Each structure stands twice: as C-alpha cells, then as structure tokens.
Short mmCIF file of C-alpha atoms and ligand atoms in Angstrom, two decimals:
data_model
loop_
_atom_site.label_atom_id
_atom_site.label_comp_id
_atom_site.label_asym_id
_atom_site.label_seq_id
_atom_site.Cartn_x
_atom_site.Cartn_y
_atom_site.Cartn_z
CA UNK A 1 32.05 -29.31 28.06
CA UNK A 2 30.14 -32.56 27.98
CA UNK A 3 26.38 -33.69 27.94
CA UNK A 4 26.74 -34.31 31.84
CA UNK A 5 28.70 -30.96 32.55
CA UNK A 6 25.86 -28.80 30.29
CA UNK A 7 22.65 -30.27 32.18
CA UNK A 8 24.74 -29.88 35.46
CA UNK A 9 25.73 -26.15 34.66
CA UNK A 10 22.29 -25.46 33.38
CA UNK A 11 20.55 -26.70 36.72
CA UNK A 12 22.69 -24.81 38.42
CA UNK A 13 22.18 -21.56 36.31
CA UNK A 14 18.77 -21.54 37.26
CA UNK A 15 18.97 -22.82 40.81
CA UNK A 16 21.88 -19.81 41.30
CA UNK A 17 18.66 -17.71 39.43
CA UNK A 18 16.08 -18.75 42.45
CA UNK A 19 18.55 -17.80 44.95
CA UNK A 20 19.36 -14.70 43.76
CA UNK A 21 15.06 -13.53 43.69
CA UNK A 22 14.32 -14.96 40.52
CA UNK A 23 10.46 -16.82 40.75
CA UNK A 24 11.26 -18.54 37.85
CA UNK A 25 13.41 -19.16 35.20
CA UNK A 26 14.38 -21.63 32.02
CA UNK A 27 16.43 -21.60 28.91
CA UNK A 28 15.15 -21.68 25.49
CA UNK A 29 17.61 -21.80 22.56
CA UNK A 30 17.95 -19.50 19.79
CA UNK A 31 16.87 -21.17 16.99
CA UNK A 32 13.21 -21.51 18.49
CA UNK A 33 13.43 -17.96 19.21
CA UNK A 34 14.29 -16.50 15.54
CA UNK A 35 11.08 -18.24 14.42
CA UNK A 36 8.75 -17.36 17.53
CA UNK A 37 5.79 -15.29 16.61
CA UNK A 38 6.87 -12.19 18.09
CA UNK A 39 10.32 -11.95 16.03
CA UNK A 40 8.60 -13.04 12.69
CA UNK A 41 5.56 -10.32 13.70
CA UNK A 42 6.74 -7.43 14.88
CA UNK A 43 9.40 -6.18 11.96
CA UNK A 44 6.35 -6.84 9.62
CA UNK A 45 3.66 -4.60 12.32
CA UNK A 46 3.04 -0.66 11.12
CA UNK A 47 4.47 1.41 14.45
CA UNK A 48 6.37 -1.00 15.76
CA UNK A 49 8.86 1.08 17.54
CA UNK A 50 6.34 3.64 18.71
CA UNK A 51 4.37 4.96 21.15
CA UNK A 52 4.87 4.91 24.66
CA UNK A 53 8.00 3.91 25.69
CA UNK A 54 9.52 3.58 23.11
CA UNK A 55 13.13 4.42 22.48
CA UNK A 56 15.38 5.56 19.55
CA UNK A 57 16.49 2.67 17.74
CA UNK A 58 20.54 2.03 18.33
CA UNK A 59 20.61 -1.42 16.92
CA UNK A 60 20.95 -0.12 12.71
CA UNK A 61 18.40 -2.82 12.03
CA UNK A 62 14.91 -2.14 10.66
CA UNK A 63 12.01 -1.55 13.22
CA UNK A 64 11.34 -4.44 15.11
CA UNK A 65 13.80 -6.90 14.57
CA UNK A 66 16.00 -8.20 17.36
CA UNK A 67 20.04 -7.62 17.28
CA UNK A 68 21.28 -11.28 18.91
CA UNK A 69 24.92 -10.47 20.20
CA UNK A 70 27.57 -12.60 19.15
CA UNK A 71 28.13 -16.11 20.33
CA UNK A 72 24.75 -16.14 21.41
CA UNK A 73 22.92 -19.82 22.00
CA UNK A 74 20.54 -20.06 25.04
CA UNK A 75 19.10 -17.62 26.17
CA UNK A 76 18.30 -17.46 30.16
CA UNK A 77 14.74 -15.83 31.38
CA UNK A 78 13.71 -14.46 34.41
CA UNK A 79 10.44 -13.69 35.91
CA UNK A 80 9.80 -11.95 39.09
CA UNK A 81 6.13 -11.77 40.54
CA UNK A 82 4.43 -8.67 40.88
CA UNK A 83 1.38 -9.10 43.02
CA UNK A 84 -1.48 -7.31 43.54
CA UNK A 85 -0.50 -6.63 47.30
CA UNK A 86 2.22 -4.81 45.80
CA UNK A 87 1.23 -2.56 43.36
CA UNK A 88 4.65 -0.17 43.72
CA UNK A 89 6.74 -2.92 42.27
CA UNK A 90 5.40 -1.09 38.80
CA UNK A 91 4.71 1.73 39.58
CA UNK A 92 7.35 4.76 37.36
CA UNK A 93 8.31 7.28 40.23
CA UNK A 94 9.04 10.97 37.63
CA UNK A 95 11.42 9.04 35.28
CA UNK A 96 13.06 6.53 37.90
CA UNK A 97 12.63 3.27 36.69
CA UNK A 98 9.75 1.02 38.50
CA UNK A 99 11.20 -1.08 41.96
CA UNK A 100 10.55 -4.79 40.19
CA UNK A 101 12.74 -3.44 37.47
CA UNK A 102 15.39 -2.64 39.15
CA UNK A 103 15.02 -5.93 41.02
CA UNK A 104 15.05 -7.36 38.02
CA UNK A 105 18.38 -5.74 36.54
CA UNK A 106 20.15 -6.38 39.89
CA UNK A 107 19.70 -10.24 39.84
CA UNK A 108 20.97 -10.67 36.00
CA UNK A 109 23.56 -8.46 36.36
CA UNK A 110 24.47 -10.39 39.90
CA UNK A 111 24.01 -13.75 37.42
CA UNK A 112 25.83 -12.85 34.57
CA UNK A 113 29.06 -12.23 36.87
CA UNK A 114 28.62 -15.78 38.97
CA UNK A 115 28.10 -17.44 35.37
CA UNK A 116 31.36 -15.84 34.21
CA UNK A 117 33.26 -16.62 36.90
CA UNK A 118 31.81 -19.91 37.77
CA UNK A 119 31.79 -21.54 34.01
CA UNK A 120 34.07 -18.93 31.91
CA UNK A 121 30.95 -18.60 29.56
CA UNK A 122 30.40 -15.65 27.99
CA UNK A 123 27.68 -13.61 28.87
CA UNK A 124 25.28 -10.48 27.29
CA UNK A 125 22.44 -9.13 29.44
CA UNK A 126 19.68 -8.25 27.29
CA UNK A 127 18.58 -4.65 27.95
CA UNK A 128 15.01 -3.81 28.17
CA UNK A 129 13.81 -2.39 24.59
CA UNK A 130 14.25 -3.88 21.60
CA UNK A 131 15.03 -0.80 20.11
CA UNK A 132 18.39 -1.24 22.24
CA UNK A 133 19.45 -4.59 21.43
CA UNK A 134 16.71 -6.26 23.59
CA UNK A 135 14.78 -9.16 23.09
CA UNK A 136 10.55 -10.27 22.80
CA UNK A 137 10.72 -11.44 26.27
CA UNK A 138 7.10 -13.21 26.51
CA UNK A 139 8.05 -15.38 23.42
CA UNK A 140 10.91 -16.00 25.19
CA UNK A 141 9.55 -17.41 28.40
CA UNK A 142 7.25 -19.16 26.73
CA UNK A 143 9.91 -21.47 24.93
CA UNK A 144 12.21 -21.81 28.30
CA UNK A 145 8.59 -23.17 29.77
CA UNK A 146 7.36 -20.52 31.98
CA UNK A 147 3.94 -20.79 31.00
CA UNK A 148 1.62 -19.65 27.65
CA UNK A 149 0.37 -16.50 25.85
CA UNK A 150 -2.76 -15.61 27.19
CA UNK A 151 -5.69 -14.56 25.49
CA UNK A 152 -5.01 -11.34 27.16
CA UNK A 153 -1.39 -11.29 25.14
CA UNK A 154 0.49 -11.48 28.15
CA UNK A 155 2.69 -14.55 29.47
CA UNK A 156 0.39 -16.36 31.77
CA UNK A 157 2.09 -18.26 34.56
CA UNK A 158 0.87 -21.19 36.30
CA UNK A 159 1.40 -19.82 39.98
CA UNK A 160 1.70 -16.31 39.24
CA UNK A 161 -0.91 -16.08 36.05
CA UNK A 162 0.37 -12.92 34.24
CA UNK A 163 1.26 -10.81 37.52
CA UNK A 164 5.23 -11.32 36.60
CA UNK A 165 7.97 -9.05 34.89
CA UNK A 166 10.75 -11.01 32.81
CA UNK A 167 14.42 -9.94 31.99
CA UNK A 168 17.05 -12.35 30.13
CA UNK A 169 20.45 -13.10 29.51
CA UNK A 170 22.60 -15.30 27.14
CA UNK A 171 25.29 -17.30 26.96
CA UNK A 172 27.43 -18.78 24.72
CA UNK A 173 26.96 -22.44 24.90
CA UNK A 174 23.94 -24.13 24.09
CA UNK A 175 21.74 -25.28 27.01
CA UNK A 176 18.83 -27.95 26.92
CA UNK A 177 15.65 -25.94 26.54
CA UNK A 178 13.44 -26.30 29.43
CA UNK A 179 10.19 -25.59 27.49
CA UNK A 180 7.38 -25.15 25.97
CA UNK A 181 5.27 -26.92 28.47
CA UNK A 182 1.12 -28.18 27.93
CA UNK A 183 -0.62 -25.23 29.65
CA UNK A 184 -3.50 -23.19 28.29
CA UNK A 185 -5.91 -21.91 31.51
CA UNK A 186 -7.92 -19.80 28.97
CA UNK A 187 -9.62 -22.62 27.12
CA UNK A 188 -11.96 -23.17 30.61
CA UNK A 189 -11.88 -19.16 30.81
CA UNK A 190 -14.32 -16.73 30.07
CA UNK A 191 -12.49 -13.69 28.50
CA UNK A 192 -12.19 -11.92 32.25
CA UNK A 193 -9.50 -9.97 30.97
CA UNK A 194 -10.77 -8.87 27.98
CA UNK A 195 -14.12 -7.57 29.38
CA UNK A 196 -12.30 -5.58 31.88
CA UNK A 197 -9.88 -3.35 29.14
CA UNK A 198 -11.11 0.26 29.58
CA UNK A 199 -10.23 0.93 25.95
CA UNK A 200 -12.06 -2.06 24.53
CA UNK A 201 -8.50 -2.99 22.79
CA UNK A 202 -9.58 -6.84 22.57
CA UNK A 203 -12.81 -5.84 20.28
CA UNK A 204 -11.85 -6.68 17.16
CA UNK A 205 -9.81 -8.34 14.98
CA UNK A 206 -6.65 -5.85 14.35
CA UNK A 207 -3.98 -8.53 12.58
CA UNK A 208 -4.94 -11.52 10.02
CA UNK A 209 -3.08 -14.71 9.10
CA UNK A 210 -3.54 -13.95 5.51
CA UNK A 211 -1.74 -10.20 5.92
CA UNK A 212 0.75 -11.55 8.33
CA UNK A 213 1.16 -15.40 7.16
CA UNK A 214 1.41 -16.52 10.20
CA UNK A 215 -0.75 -17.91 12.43
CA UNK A 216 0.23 -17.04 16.05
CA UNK A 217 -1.00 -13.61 16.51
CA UNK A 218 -1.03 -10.86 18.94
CA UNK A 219 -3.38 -11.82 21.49
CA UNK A 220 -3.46 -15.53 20.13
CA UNK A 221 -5.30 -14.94 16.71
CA UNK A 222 -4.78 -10.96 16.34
CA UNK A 223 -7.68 -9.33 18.68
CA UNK A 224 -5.17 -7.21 20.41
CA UNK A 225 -4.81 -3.56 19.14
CA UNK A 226 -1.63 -2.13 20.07
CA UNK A 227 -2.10 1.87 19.52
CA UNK A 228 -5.48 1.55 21.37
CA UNK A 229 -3.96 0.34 24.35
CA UNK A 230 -1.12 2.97 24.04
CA UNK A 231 -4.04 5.17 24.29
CA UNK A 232 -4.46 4.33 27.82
CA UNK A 233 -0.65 4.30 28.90
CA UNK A 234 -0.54 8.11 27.33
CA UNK A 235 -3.98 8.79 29.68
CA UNK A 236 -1.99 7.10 32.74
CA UNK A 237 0.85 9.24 32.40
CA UNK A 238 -1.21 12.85 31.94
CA UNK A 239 -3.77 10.99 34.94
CA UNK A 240 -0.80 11.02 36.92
CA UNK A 241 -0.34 13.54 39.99
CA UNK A 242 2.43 14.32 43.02
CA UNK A 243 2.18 11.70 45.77
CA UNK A 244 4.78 11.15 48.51
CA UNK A 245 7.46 8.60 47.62
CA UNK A 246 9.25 7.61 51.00
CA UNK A 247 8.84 4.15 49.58
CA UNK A 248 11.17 4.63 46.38
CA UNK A 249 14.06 6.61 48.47
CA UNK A 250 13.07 10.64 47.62
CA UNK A 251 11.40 12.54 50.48
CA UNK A 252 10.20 15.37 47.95
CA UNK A 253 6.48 14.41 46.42
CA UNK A 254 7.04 12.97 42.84
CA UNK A 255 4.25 12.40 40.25
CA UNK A 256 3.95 8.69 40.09
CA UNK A 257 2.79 6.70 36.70
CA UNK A 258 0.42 3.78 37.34
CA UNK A 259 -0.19 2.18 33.93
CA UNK A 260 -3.31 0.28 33.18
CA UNK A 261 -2.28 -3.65 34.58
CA UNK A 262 -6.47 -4.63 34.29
CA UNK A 263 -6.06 -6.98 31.56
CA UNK A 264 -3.07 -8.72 34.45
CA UNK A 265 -4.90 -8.10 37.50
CA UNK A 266 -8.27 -9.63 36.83
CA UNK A 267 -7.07 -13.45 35.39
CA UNK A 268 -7.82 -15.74 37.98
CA UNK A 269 -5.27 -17.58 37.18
CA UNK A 270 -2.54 -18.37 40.15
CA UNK A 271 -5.06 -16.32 41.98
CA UNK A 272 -3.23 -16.31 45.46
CA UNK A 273 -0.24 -13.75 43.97
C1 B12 B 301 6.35 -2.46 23.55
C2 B12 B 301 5.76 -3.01 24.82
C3 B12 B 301 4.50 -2.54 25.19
C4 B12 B 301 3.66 -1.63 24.29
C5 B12 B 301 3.04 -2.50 23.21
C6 B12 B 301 2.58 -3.86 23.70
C7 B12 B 301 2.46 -4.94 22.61
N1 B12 B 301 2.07 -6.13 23.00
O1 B12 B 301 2.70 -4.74 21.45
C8 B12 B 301 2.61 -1.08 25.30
C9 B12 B 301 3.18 0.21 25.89
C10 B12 B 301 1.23 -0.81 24.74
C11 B12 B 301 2.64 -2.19 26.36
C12 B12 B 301 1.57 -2.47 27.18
C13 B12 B 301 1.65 -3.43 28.19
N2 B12 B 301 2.76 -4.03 28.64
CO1 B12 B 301 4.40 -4.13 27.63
N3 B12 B 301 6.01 -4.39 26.71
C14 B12 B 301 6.45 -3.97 25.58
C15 B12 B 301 7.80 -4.63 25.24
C16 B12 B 301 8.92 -3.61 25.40
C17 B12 B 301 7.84 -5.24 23.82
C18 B12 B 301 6.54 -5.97 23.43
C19 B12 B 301 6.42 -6.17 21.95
O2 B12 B 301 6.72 -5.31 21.15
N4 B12 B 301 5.99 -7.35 21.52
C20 B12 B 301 5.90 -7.72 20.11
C21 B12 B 301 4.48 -7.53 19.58
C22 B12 B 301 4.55 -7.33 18.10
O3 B12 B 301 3.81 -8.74 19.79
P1 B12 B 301 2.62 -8.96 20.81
O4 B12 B 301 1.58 -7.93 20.71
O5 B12 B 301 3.24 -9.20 22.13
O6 B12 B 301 1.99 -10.34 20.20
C23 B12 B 301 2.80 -11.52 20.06
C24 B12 B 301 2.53 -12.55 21.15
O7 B12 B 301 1.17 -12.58 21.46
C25 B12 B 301 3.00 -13.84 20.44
N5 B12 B 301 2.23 -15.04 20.58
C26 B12 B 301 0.91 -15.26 20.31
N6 B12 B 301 0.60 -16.55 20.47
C27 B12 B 301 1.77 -17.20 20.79
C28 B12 B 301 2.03 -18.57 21.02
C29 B12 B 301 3.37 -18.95 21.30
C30 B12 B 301 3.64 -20.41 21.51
C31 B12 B 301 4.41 -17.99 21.39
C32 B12 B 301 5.81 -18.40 21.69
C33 B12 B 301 4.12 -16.62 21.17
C34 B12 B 301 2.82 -16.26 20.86
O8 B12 B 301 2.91 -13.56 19.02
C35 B12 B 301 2.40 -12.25 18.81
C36 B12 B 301 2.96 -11.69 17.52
O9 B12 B 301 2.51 -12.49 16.45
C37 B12 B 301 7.88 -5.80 26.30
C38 B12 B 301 9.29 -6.06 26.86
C39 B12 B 301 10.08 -6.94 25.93
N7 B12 B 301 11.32 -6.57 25.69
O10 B12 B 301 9.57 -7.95 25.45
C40 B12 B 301 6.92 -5.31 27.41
C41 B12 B 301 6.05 -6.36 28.12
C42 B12 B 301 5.45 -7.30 27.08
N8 B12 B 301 4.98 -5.55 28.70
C43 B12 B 301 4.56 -5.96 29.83
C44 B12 B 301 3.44 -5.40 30.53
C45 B12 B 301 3.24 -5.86 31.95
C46 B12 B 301 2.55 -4.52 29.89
C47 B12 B 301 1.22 -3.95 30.40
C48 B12 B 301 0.40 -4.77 31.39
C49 B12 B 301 1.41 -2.51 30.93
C50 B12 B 301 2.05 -2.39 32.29
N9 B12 B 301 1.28 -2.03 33.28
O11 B12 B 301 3.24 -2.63 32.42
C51 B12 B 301 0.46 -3.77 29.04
C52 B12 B 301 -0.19 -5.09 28.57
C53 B12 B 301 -0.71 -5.03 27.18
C54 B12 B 301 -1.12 -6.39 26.63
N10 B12 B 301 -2.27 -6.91 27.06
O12 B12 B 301 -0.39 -6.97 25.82
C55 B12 B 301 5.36 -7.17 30.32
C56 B12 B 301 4.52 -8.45 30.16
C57 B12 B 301 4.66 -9.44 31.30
C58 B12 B 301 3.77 -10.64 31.04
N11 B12 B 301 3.37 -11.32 32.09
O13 B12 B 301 3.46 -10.95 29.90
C59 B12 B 301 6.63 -7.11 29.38
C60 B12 B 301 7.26 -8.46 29.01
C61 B12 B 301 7.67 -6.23 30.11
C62 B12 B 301 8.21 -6.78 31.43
N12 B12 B 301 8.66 -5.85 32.23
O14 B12 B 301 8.23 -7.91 31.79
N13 B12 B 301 3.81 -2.86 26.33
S1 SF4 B 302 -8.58 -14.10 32.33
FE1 SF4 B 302 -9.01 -16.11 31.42
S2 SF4 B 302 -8.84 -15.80 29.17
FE2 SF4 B 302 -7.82 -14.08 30.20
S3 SF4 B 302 -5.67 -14.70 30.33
FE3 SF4 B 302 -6.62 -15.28 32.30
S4 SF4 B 302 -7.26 -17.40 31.96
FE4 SF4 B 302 -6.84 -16.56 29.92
S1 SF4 B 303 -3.12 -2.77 29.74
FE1 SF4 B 303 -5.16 -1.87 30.10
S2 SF4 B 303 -5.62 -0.77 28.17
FE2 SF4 B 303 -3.95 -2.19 27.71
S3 SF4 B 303 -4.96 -4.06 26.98
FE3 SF4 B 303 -4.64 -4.32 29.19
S4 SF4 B 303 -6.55 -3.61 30.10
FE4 SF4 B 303 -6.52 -2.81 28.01
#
C-alpha cells in the first residue's frame, strides 16, 4: 500500500471507530510505545502484577512487561466517555464486567472484523490486563494524541478530562501516528484531584528518577502510591452491598462494586461530561 492509500485507510480506521461509539481515537506506533514510561516502569515496579485485579500472568514474560503479538506496528486506541451522569457505566455488577467495558469490547471487536475485511490487515485486539497479553493503555493514548498524563496519573482528555475508559487494537501495517499533542491543563490547576484522594495516595514521593532512571513517573514525577490506592479498591469491594440491577439485565439483587473514581470525578477539566 502507498503513502496516499495508508493516510486514507488510517482516516478511515478512525472515522469507522466514531461511528461505531468510539469518542475518540488515534494511532501511535510501536516503537514510541516500547520506550513510553509505563513499559520501561512497570517491569522494574515491586508488585507490579498485584493487587486488585490483577490476573495470573499467561504471557511467560516477567511481571510487567507487555507481550506485542506478531506483526504488530500501530496500534489503534479507543476511548469511550464515562460521565458523571452515568455512574453505572463502571460500576462491577457480582463479577459481570462493568457496562462501558463491554461497550468497549463490542466496538473493537466490531472494528477489528470491518478492518479485516475492508483492508486484509491483520488484526489482534488487545485484552484488558497486561498480565494477558494487554497493553499500558494511558501511555498509549497519550502517543496516538488523546490528551496528557495528569497529575492525578490518569489520561486527561481535552473534552472529557479523565472521565474516559480506553481499549486498543493493532494492526499490521504501520500507520502515521496521530500524537502526542501540546496539552497540559494541570500547570493552571491546583491539585483538585489530589486533595480529594481519601487515602492520601498523592502525599509523598513513592518512585525517584535516580531508583528508576527515568524521568516520567507515576503521577508525573512519582507522587502516586500504587498499594495505597489498592487499599481503597479492596475497601470498595468489602463496602459493597445487594442493590437491584434491572439496569445490567438480572432481576435478582446483586452486590454492586463502585470503586473510588474521586481523583476522575473532581478535575474540572472538560467539565460538561
Ligand atoms: C493495574 C491498574 C490499576 C491498579 C494500579 C493503578 C496504577 N496506576 O498502577 C489499581 C487497581 C490501583 C487502579 C486504580 C485505578 N484505575 Co486502573 N488500571 C490498571 C491497568 C490494568 C494497568 C495500569 C498500570 O499498571 N500502569 C503502569 C504503572 C506502572 O504506571 P502508572 O502508575 O500508570 O504511571 C505511569 C504513567 O503515569 C506514565 N506517565 C507519566 N508521565 C507521562 C508522560 C507521558 C508523555 C507518557 C506517555 C506517560 C507518562 O508513566 C508512569 C510510569 O513511569 C489499566 C488498564 C491498562 N491495560 O492500561 C487500568 C486503568 C489505568 N485504570 C483506570 C481507572 C479509571 C482507574 C481508577 C480511577 C479506578 C476506577 N474507578 O476504575 C483508579 C485510578 C488510579 C490513579 N489515579 O492512577 C483507567 C484509566 C482511564 C484514564 N482516563 O486514565 C485504565 C486505563 C483502565 C480503563 N478501563 O480504561 N488501576
Ligand atoms: S484536577 Fe487539575 S491537576 Fe488534577 S488532573 Fe485535573 S487539571 Fe490536572
Ligand atoms: S482512585 Fe481514589 S484512592 Fe485511588 S488515587 Fe484516585 S482518589 Fe485516591
């Protein structure tokens, strides 16, 4: 395929993306992925495949490091915006997945087929946990140009700030990248999101440059502890309690999980989702 074919198949990728639900989406390439801070970090971070929700790791690879299928060059993500109005969208019903998940799932899997059949290229939906072959999905967006890491270590969105879940997919042939773009709404930002933690998990500093030579950190420059916020996802899941679920398709009560989204909810950034 030529120049003109690649931009033309790649606009159309993501157009095909919006139709299906997506909010957003971009490409970044995989060679500004293998040496994004997340996939240089995390095989290096103590308890990286622990806690909650975490799986057992399939992939034979050491903890934290990322199993790229074959073939792979660009790599497609997703986001879909989960606002506040909507809280259900994240909420875990017993053990069924949240709604936005499965949202999410439906449109790449609904993608990867039209991108098979519509280009021949080949295709590997990322699953969810890294543990399973998936990918550091923030990083990700970040370098397709959905928007920055926030000083609340989430992906921060322009329209949506960080009230969006992200999926991905790859393909075979290698696609302009769309991103990074100049964006960085915490620099005129007063830390709303750290004040609000109930666990305080943005108090100190958890990760150096000098123990981790490098200098993007969790939470920008390494204020974010991991196992204290875990604390609060285990204190979700005991906190949660039997509530009707007409909404997610079972007429029996279920207990529904509501984890901690404070450090999300209260950036004012894209404010209106
Ligand atoms: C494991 C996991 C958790 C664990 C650990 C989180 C963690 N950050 O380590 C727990 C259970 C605690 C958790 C909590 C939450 N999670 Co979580 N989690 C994941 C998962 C599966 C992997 C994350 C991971 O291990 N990252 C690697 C660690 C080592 O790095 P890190 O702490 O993120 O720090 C890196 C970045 O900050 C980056 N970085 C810093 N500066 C810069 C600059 C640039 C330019 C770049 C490219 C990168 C970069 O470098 C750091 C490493 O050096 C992802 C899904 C996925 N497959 O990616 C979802 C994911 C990150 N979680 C998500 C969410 C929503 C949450 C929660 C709000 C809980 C909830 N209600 O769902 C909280 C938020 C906590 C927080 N403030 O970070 C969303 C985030 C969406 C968004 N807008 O960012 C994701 C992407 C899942 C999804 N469905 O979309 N999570
Ligand atoms: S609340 Fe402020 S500092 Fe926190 S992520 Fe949003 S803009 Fe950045
Ligand atoms: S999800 Fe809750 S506990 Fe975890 S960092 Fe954000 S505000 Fe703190």
């Amino acid at each position: 395929m030529n120049n003109d074919g690649i931009l033309s198949a790649s606009s159309a990728i993501i157009r095909k993306a919006k139709l299906l639900g997506a909010d957003m989406a971009g490409f970044a390439s995989l060679d500004d992925l293998i040496s994004a801070p997340s996939f240089t970090f995390a095989p290096k971070m103590p308890g990286t495949d622990q806690g909650v929700g975490s799986r057992n790791n399939t992939t034979g690879l050491d903890s934290g490091k990322v199993k790229w299928p074959e073939n792979c060059k660009s790599i497609l993500v997703i986001a879909v915006s989960h606002p506040k109005e909507s809280p259900e969208m994240d909420w875990w019903y017993g053990r069924v997945s949240p709604q936005g998940n499965k949202h999410l799932i439906k449109i790449i899997k609904d993608l990867c087929d039209w991108i098979s059949e519509t280009f021949s290229f080949e295709v590997f939906h990322f699953p969810y946990h890294i543990e399973k072959g998936g990918i550091y999905l923030k990083d990700a967006a970040v370098m397709a140009g959905l928007g920055c890491i926030g000083r609340n270590n989430m992906l921060v969105t322009p329209d949506f700030g960080p009230r969006v879940r992200l999926r991905a997919l790859s393909v075979n042939v290698s696609m302009p990248s769309t991103g990074p773009i100049a964006f960085d709404p915490c620099r005129q930002c007063r830390d709303i999101c750290r004040m609000v933690c109930p666990q305080k998990a943005f108090d100190r500093q958890v990760y150096t440059v000098e123990a981790y030579e490098q200098t993007m950190l969790p939470a920008r420059y390494g204020e974010y502890s991991r196992p204290v916020c875990n604390k609060q996802m285990q204190k979700n899941i005991s906190m949660a309690i039997e509530e009707p679920a007409n909404d997610a398709g079972t007429e029996k009560p279920v207990r529904i999980i509501k984890y901690c989204r404070n450090c999300e909810m209260s950036c004012p950034v894209g404010k209106q989702s």
